[in-house]
Short mmCIF file of C-alpha atoms in Angstrom, two decimals:
data_model
loop_
_atom_site.label_atom_id
_atom_site.label_comp_id
_atom_site.label_asym_id
_atom_site.label_seq_id
_atom_site.Cartn_x
_atom_site.Cartn_y
_atom_site.Cartn_z
CA UNK E 234 -32.52 -206.93 62.57
CA UNK E 235 -28.84 -206.29 63.08
CA UNK E 236 -26.48 -209.21 62.58
CA UNK E 237 -23.54 -210.05 64.77
CA UNK E 238 -21.09 -209.14 61.99
CA UNK E 239 -22.74 -205.76 61.42
CA UNK E 240 -22.63 -204.95 65.12
CA UNK E 241 -19.00 -206.01 65.32
CA UNK E 242 -18.00 -203.83 62.36
CA UNK E 243 -19.89 -200.87 63.86
CA UNK E 244 -18.08 -201.31 67.18
CA UNK E 245 -14.72 -201.58 65.41
CA UNK E 246 -15.40 -198.42 63.39
CA UNK E 247 -16.51 -196.49 66.48
CA UNK E 248 -13.43 -197.68 68.37
CA UNK E 249 -11.10 -196.52 65.59
CA UNK E 250 -12.81 -193.12 65.47
CA UNK E 251 -12.49 -192.69 69.25
CA UNK E 252 -8.83 -193.65 69.10
CA UNK E 253 -8.20 -191.09 66.34
CA UNK E 254 -9.99 -188.42 68.38
CA UNK E 255 -7.91 -189.15 71.49
CA UNK E 256 -4.65 -189.14 69.52
CA UNK E 257 -5.61 -185.88 67.84
CA UNK E 258 -6.58 -184.25 71.15
CA UNK E 259 -3.29 -185.30 72.74
CA UNK E 260 -1.23 -184.31 69.70
CA UNK E 261 -1.57 -180.62 70.57
CA UNK E 262 -0.44 -181.16 74.16
CA UNK E 263 3.15 -180.95 75.37
CA UNK E 264 2.68 -182.57 78.79
CA UNK E 265 0.40 -185.27 80.13
CA UNK E 266 0.14 -187.39 83.26
CA UNK E 267 -1.06 -190.97 83.28
CA UNK E 268 -2.48 -193.46 85.74
CA UNK E 269 -2.09 -197.18 85.32
CA UNK E 270 -3.53 -200.21 87.03
CA UNK E 271 -3.69 -203.95 86.52
CA UNK E 272 -6.49 -206.32 87.30
CA UNK E 273 -6.88 -210.09 87.11
CA UNK E 274 -10.30 -211.61 86.59
CA UNK E 275 -10.86 -215.32 86.08
CA UNK E 276 -7.21 -215.96 85.20
CA UNK E 277 -7.16 -213.13 82.68
CA UNK E 278 -5.03 -210.05 83.31
CA UNK E 279 -5.84 -206.55 82.08
CA UNK E 280 -3.99 -203.25 82.10
CA UNK E 281 -5.77 -199.92 82.09
CA UNK E 282 -4.24 -196.52 81.34
CA UNK E 283 -5.82 -193.09 81.73
CA UNK E 284 -4.25 -189.85 80.52
CA UNK E 285 -4.80 -186.39 81.96
CA UNK E 286 -3.76 -183.02 80.52
CA UNK E 287 -4.64 -179.34 80.35
CA UNK E 288 -6.06 -178.17 77.02
CA UNK E 289 -3.69 -175.39 75.88
CA UNK E 290 -6.48 -173.32 74.30
CA UNK E 291 -9.25 -173.47 76.90
CA UNK E 292 -7.09 -174.34 79.96
CA UNK E 293 -9.66 -177.01 80.84
CA UNK E 294 -8.65 -180.31 82.41
CA UNK E 295 -9.05 -183.19 79.98
CA UNK E 296 -8.94 -186.93 80.47
CA UNK E 297 -9.09 -189.99 78.29
CA UNK E 298 -8.77 -193.72 78.74
CA UNK E 299 -6.36 -194.73 75.98
CA UNK E 300 -6.20 -198.37 76.92
CA UNK E 301 -7.84 -201.25 78.66
CA UNK E 302 -6.05 -204.23 77.20
CA UNK E 303 -5.69 -207.86 78.05
CA UNK E 304 -2.19 -208.97 78.98
CA UNK E 305 -1.29 -212.30 77.46
CA UNK E 306 1.17 -213.15 80.23
CA UNK E 307 1.04 -212.71 83.99
CA UNK E 308 1.63 -209.11 84.98
CA UNK E 309 5.33 -209.21 85.84
CA UNK E 310 7.42 -206.03 85.76
CA UNK E 311 8.78 -206.63 82.26
CA UNK E 312 5.36 -207.48 80.80
CA UNK E 313 3.93 -204.31 82.36
CA UNK E 314 6.83 -202.21 81.04
CA UNK E 315 6.35 -203.62 77.55
CA UNK E 316 2.60 -203.03 77.61
CA UNK E 317 2.99 -199.45 78.88
CA UNK E 318 5.66 -198.70 76.31
CA UNK E 319 3.40 -200.04 73.53
CA UNK E 320 0.41 -198.00 74.75
CA UNK E 321 2.47 -194.81 75.08
CA UNK E 322 3.82 -195.29 71.55
CA UNK E 323 0.44 -196.21 70.08
CA UNK E 324 -1.12 -192.99 71.38
CA UNK E 325 1.96 -190.87 70.54
CA UNK E 326 2.54 -189.70 74.12
CA UNK E 327 5.90 -191.33 74.92
CA UNK E 328 7.89 -188.12 75.28
CA UNK E 329 5.02 -186.12 76.75
CA UNK E 330 4.38 -188.00 80.00
CA UNK E 331 5.65 -186.14 83.05
CA UNK E 332 4.51 -188.65 85.67
CA UNK E 333 2.68 -191.96 85.93
CA UNK E 334 0.67 -192.86 89.02
CA UNK E 335 0.24 -196.51 89.97
CA UNK E 336 -0.56 -198.51 93.05
CA UNK E 337 2.33 -199.72 95.21
CA UNK E 338 2.41 -203.17 93.65
CA UNK E 339 5.91 -204.60 93.53
CA UNK E 340 5.53 -205.32 89.81
CA UNK E 341 4.91 -201.64 89.00
CA UNK E 342 7.62 -200.44 91.37
CA UNK E 343 10.19 -202.75 89.78
CA UNK E 344 9.08 -201.83 86.23
CA UNK E 345 9.72 -198.15 86.93
CA UNK E 346 12.95 -198.83 88.82
CA UNK E 347 14.37 -200.88 85.96
CA UNK E 348 12.93 -199.07 82.94
CA UNK E 349 11.97 -195.64 84.31
CA UNK E 350 13.54 -192.19 84.15
CA UNK E 351 15.15 -190.35 87.03
CA UNK E 352 14.40 -186.75 88.06
CA UNK E 353 16.56 -185.42 85.20
CA UNK E 354 14.65 -187.39 82.53
CA UNK E 355 17.58 -189.76 82.09
CA UNK E 356 17.12 -193.49 81.80
CA UNK E 357 17.89 -195.11 85.14
CA UNK E 358 21.01 -197.26 85.06
CA UNK E 359 20.69 -200.24 87.36
CA UNK E 360 24.46 -200.98 87.44
CA UNK E 361 25.08 -198.13 89.85
CA UNK E 362 28.20 -196.89 88.01
CA UNK E 363 26.76 -193.44 87.35
CA UNK E 364 25.84 -192.92 90.99
CA UNK E 365 29.23 -193.82 92.47
CA UNK E 366 30.49 -191.12 94.84
CA UNK E 367 33.53 -189.24 93.55
CA UNK E 368 36.80 -188.87 95.37
CA UNK E 369 37.70 -185.31 96.37
CA UNK E 370 40.74 -185.21 94.08
CA UNK E 371 38.73 -186.28 91.03
CA UNK E 372 36.82 -182.98 90.86
CA UNK E 373 40.06 -181.00 90.50
CA UNK E 374 41.29 -183.37 87.78
CA UNK E 375 38.00 -182.95 85.92
CA UNK E 376 38.31 -179.17 86.05
CA UNK E 377 41.85 -179.34 84.67
CA UNK E 378 40.73 -181.64 81.85
CA UNK E 379 37.67 -179.48 81.12
CA UNK E 380 39.90 -176.86 79.55
CA UNK E 381 40.52 -179.23 76.64
CA UNK E 382 37.60 -179.35 74.22
CA UNK E 383 36.72 -182.59 72.48
CA UNK E 384 34.30 -182.69 69.57
CA UNK E 385 31.85 -185.58 69.67
CA UNK E 386 29.44 -186.66 66.95
CA UNK E 387 26.12 -186.53 68.79
CA UNK E 388 24.23 -188.70 66.32
CA UNK E 389 26.45 -191.65 67.23
CA UNK E 390 25.62 -191.21 70.91
CA UNK E 391 21.91 -190.86 70.24
CA UNK E 392 21.84 -194.06 68.21
CA UNK E 393 23.69 -196.04 70.88
CA UNK E 394 21.69 -198.69 72.67
CA UNK E 395 21.42 -197.79 76.35
CA UNK E 396 20.72 -201.40 77.26
CA UNK E 397 17.11 -200.74 78.18
CA UNK E 398 14.46 -202.50 76.18
CA UNK E 399 11.75 -200.05 77.22
CA UNK E 400 11.67 -196.50 78.51
CA UNK E 401 9.03 -195.50 81.03
CA UNK E 402 8.31 -192.01 82.38
CA UNK E 403 8.92 -190.96 85.97
CA UNK E 404 6.86 -192.74 88.60
#
Protein backbone atom coordinates (compact mmCIF):
# COMPACT_ATOMS: atom_id res chain seq x y z
CA UNK A 1 0.00 0.00 0.00
CA UNK A 2 1.27 3.43 -0.93
CA UNK A 3 1.75 5.93 1.88
CA UNK A 4 0.81 9.56 1.76
CA UNK A 5 4.48 10.61 1.82
CA UNK A 6 5.35 8.28 -1.07
CA UNK A 7 2.48 9.61 -3.16
CA UNK A 8 3.46 13.18 -2.38
CA UNK A 9 7.08 12.61 -3.39
CA UNK A 10 5.96 10.91 -6.62
CA UNK A 11 3.70 13.86 -7.46
CA UNK A 12 6.52 16.32 -6.71
CA UNK A 13 8.95 14.38 -8.90
CA UNK A 14 6.45 14.17 -11.78
CA UNK A 15 5.72 17.89 -11.45
CA UNK A 16 9.42 18.78 -11.64
CA UNK A 17 9.88 16.56 -14.70
CA UNK A 18 6.91 18.17 -16.46
CA UNK A 19 8.23 21.63 -15.66
CA UNK A 20 11.65 20.72 -17.08
CA UNK A 21 10.00 19.36 -20.23
CA UNK A 22 7.96 22.54 -20.74
CA UNK A 23 10.98 24.78 -20.17
CA UNK A 24 13.05 22.70 -22.58
CA UNK A 25 10.33 22.75 -25.24
CA UNK A 26 9.98 26.52 -24.97
CA UNK A 27 13.74 27.10 -24.88
CA UNK A 28 14.00 26.44 -28.62
CA UNK A 29 11.22 28.90 -29.45
CA UNK A 30 11.72 32.58 -30.22
CA UNK A 31 8.09 33.71 -29.91
CA UNK A 32 5.16 32.61 -27.79
CA UNK A 33 1.71 33.91 -26.91
CA UNK A 34 0.09 33.47 -23.53
CA UNK A 35 -3.39 33.53 -22.04
CA UNK A 36 -4.02 34.40 -18.43
CA UNK A 37 -7.02 34.26 -16.16
CA UNK A 38 -7.81 34.60 -12.48
CA UNK A 39 -10.37 32.76 -10.44
CA UNK A 40 -11.54 33.02 -6.84
CA UNK A 41 -12.97 29.98 -5.10
CA UNK A 42 -13.91 29.95 -1.44
CA UNK A 43 -11.87 33.06 -0.67
CA UNK A 44 -8.81 31.67 -2.41
CA UNK A 45 -7.51 33.29 -5.59
CA UNK A 46 -5.70 31.46 -8.38
CA UNK A 47 -3.93 32.57 -11.54
CA UNK A 48 -3.61 30.34 -14.58
CA UNK A 49 -1.28 30.85 -17.54
CA UNK A 50 -1.19 28.94 -20.81
CA UNK A 51 1.50 29.34 -23.47
CA UNK A 52 1.12 28.74 -27.19
CA UNK A 53 3.82 28.56 -29.86
CA UNK A 54 4.76 27.03 -33.20
CA UNK A 55 7.40 24.30 -33.05
CA UNK A 56 10.21 25.54 -35.32
CA UNK A 57 11.07 22.03 -36.58
CA UNK A 58 7.66 20.50 -37.26
CA UNK A 59 5.65 23.75 -37.62
CA UNK A 60 3.02 22.21 -35.35
CA UNK A 61 1.05 24.31 -32.87
CA UNK A 62 2.08 23.56 -29.30
CA UNK A 63 0.53 24.52 -25.99
CA UNK A 64 1.38 24.12 -22.35
CA UNK A 65 -0.03 25.26 -19.04
CA UNK A 66 3.01 26.61 -17.21
CA UNK A 67 1.13 27.76 -14.15
CA UNK A 68 -1.93 27.42 -12.03
CA UNK A 69 -0.88 29.05 -8.79
CA UNK A 70 -2.59 30.35 -5.73
CA UNK A 71 -2.30 34.09 -5.16
CA UNK A 72 -1.67 34.95 -1.54
CA UNK A 73 -3.31 38.36 -1.84
CA UNK A 74 -6.45 39.55 -3.59
CA UNK A 75 -5.93 39.81 -7.32
CA UNK A 76 -5.19 43.52 -7.69
CA UNK A 77 -3.27 44.82 -10.71
CA UNK A 78 0.10 44.87 -8.94
CA UNK A 79 -0.31 41.38 -7.49
CA UNK A 80 -1.24 40.07 -10.96
CA UNK A 81 1.73 41.85 -12.56
CA UNK A 82 4.08 40.38 -9.98
CA UNK A 83 2.68 36.88 -10.40
CA UNK A 84 2.86 37.06 -14.21
CA UNK A 85 6.40 38.40 -14.09
CA UNK A 86 7.44 35.56 -11.76
CA UNK A 87 5.81 32.92 -13.98
CA UNK A 88 7.36 34.34 -17.15
CA UNK A 89 10.79 34.36 -15.50
CA UNK A 90 10.38 30.90 -13.98
CA UNK A 91 9.64 29.38 -17.39
CA UNK A 92 12.28 31.49 -19.19
CA UNK A 93 9.81 33.14 -21.58
CA UNK A 94 9.99 36.79 -20.48
CA UNK A 95 11.50 38.16 -23.68
CA UNK A 96 9.68 35.72 -25.96
CA UNK A 97 6.05 36.68 -25.34
CA UNK A 98 4.53 38.63 -28.22
CA UNK A 99 1.03 39.01 -26.77
CA UNK A 100 -0.97 38.04 -23.71
CA UNK A 101 -4.72 37.51 -23.89
CA UNK A 102 -6.85 38.12 -20.81
CA UNK A 103 -10.44 38.89 -20.02
CA UNK A 104 -11.48 42.54 -19.78
CA UNK A 105 -11.19 42.66 -16.00
CA UNK A 106 -10.11 46.06 -14.76
CA UNK A 107 -7.30 44.47 -12.74
CA UNK A 108 -5.71 42.94 -15.86
CA UNK A 109 -6.25 46.07 -17.93
CA UNK A 110 -4.56 48.24 -15.31
CA UNK A 111 -1.69 45.76 -14.85
CA UNK A 112 -0.88 45.93 -18.56
CA UNK A 113 -1.39 49.70 -18.73
CA UNK A 114 1.01 50.30 -15.85
CA UNK A 115 3.57 47.55 -16.40
CA UNK A 116 3.07 46.57 -20.05
CA UNK A 117 4.93 47.32 -23.28
CA UNK A 118 3.69 49.52 -26.09
CA UNK A 119 3.62 48.57 -29.78
CA UNK A 120 7.37 49.24 -30.09
CA UNK A 121 8.27 46.87 -27.22
CA UNK A 122 9.10 49.80 -24.97
CA UNK A 123 8.00 49.95 -21.37
CA UNK A 124 4.95 52.17 -21.08
CA UNK A 125 5.63 55.38 -19.16
CA UNK A 126 2.59 56.47 -17.19
CA UNK A 127 3.83 60.07 -16.68
CA UNK A 128 2.91 61.01 -20.23
CA UNK A 129 6.15 62.95 -20.84
CA UNK A 130 7.21 60.78 -23.78
CA UNK A 131 3.87 61.19 -25.52
CA UNK A 132 3.70 64.99 -25.34
CA UNK A 133 3.03 66.53 -28.76
CA UNK A 134 5.97 68.49 -30.17
CA UNK A 135 5.86 72.07 -31.29
CA UNK A 136 6.48 72.62 -35.01
CA UNK A 137 9.72 74.53 -34.41
CA UNK A 138 11.17 71.77 -32.23
CA UNK A 139 11.57 69.37 -35.18
CA UNK A 140 13.82 71.83 -37.03
CA UNK A 141 15.91 72.37 -33.89
CA UNK A 142 16.30 68.61 -33.48
CA UNK A 143 17.49 68.26 -37.07
CA UNK A 144 20.07 71.01 -36.56
CA UNK A 145 21.31 69.36 -33.36
CA UNK A 146 21.36 65.92 -34.99
CA UNK A 147 24.44 66.90 -36.96
CA UNK A 148 26.45 66.81 -33.74
CA UNK A 149 27.29 63.27 -32.64
CA UNK A 150 27.41 62.41 -28.96
CA UNK A 151 28.88 59.15 -27.73
CA UNK A 152 26.90 57.47 -24.98
CA UNK A 153 27.91 54.46 -22.90
CA UNK A 154 25.01 52.09 -23.56
CA UNK A 155 25.68 49.85 -20.56
CA UNK A 156 24.89 52.74 -18.23
CA UNK A 157 21.53 53.27 -19.93
CA UNK A 158 20.69 49.57 -19.86
CA UNK A 159 21.42 49.33 -16.15
CA UNK A 160 19.27 52.36 -15.33
CA UNK A 161 16.08 51.68 -13.42
CA UNK A 162 13.10 52.63 -15.57
CA UNK A 163 10.91 52.98 -12.50
CA UNK A 164 8.84 49.91 -13.30
CA UNK A 165 8.93 47.07 -10.84
CA UNK A 166 7.69 44.54 -13.40
CA UNK A 167 7.65 44.31 -17.16
CA UNK A 168 4.73 42.65 -18.89
CA UNK A 169 4.37 41.87 -22.61
CA UNK A 170 1.86 43.56 -24.90
CA UNK A 171 -1.79 42.97 -24.10
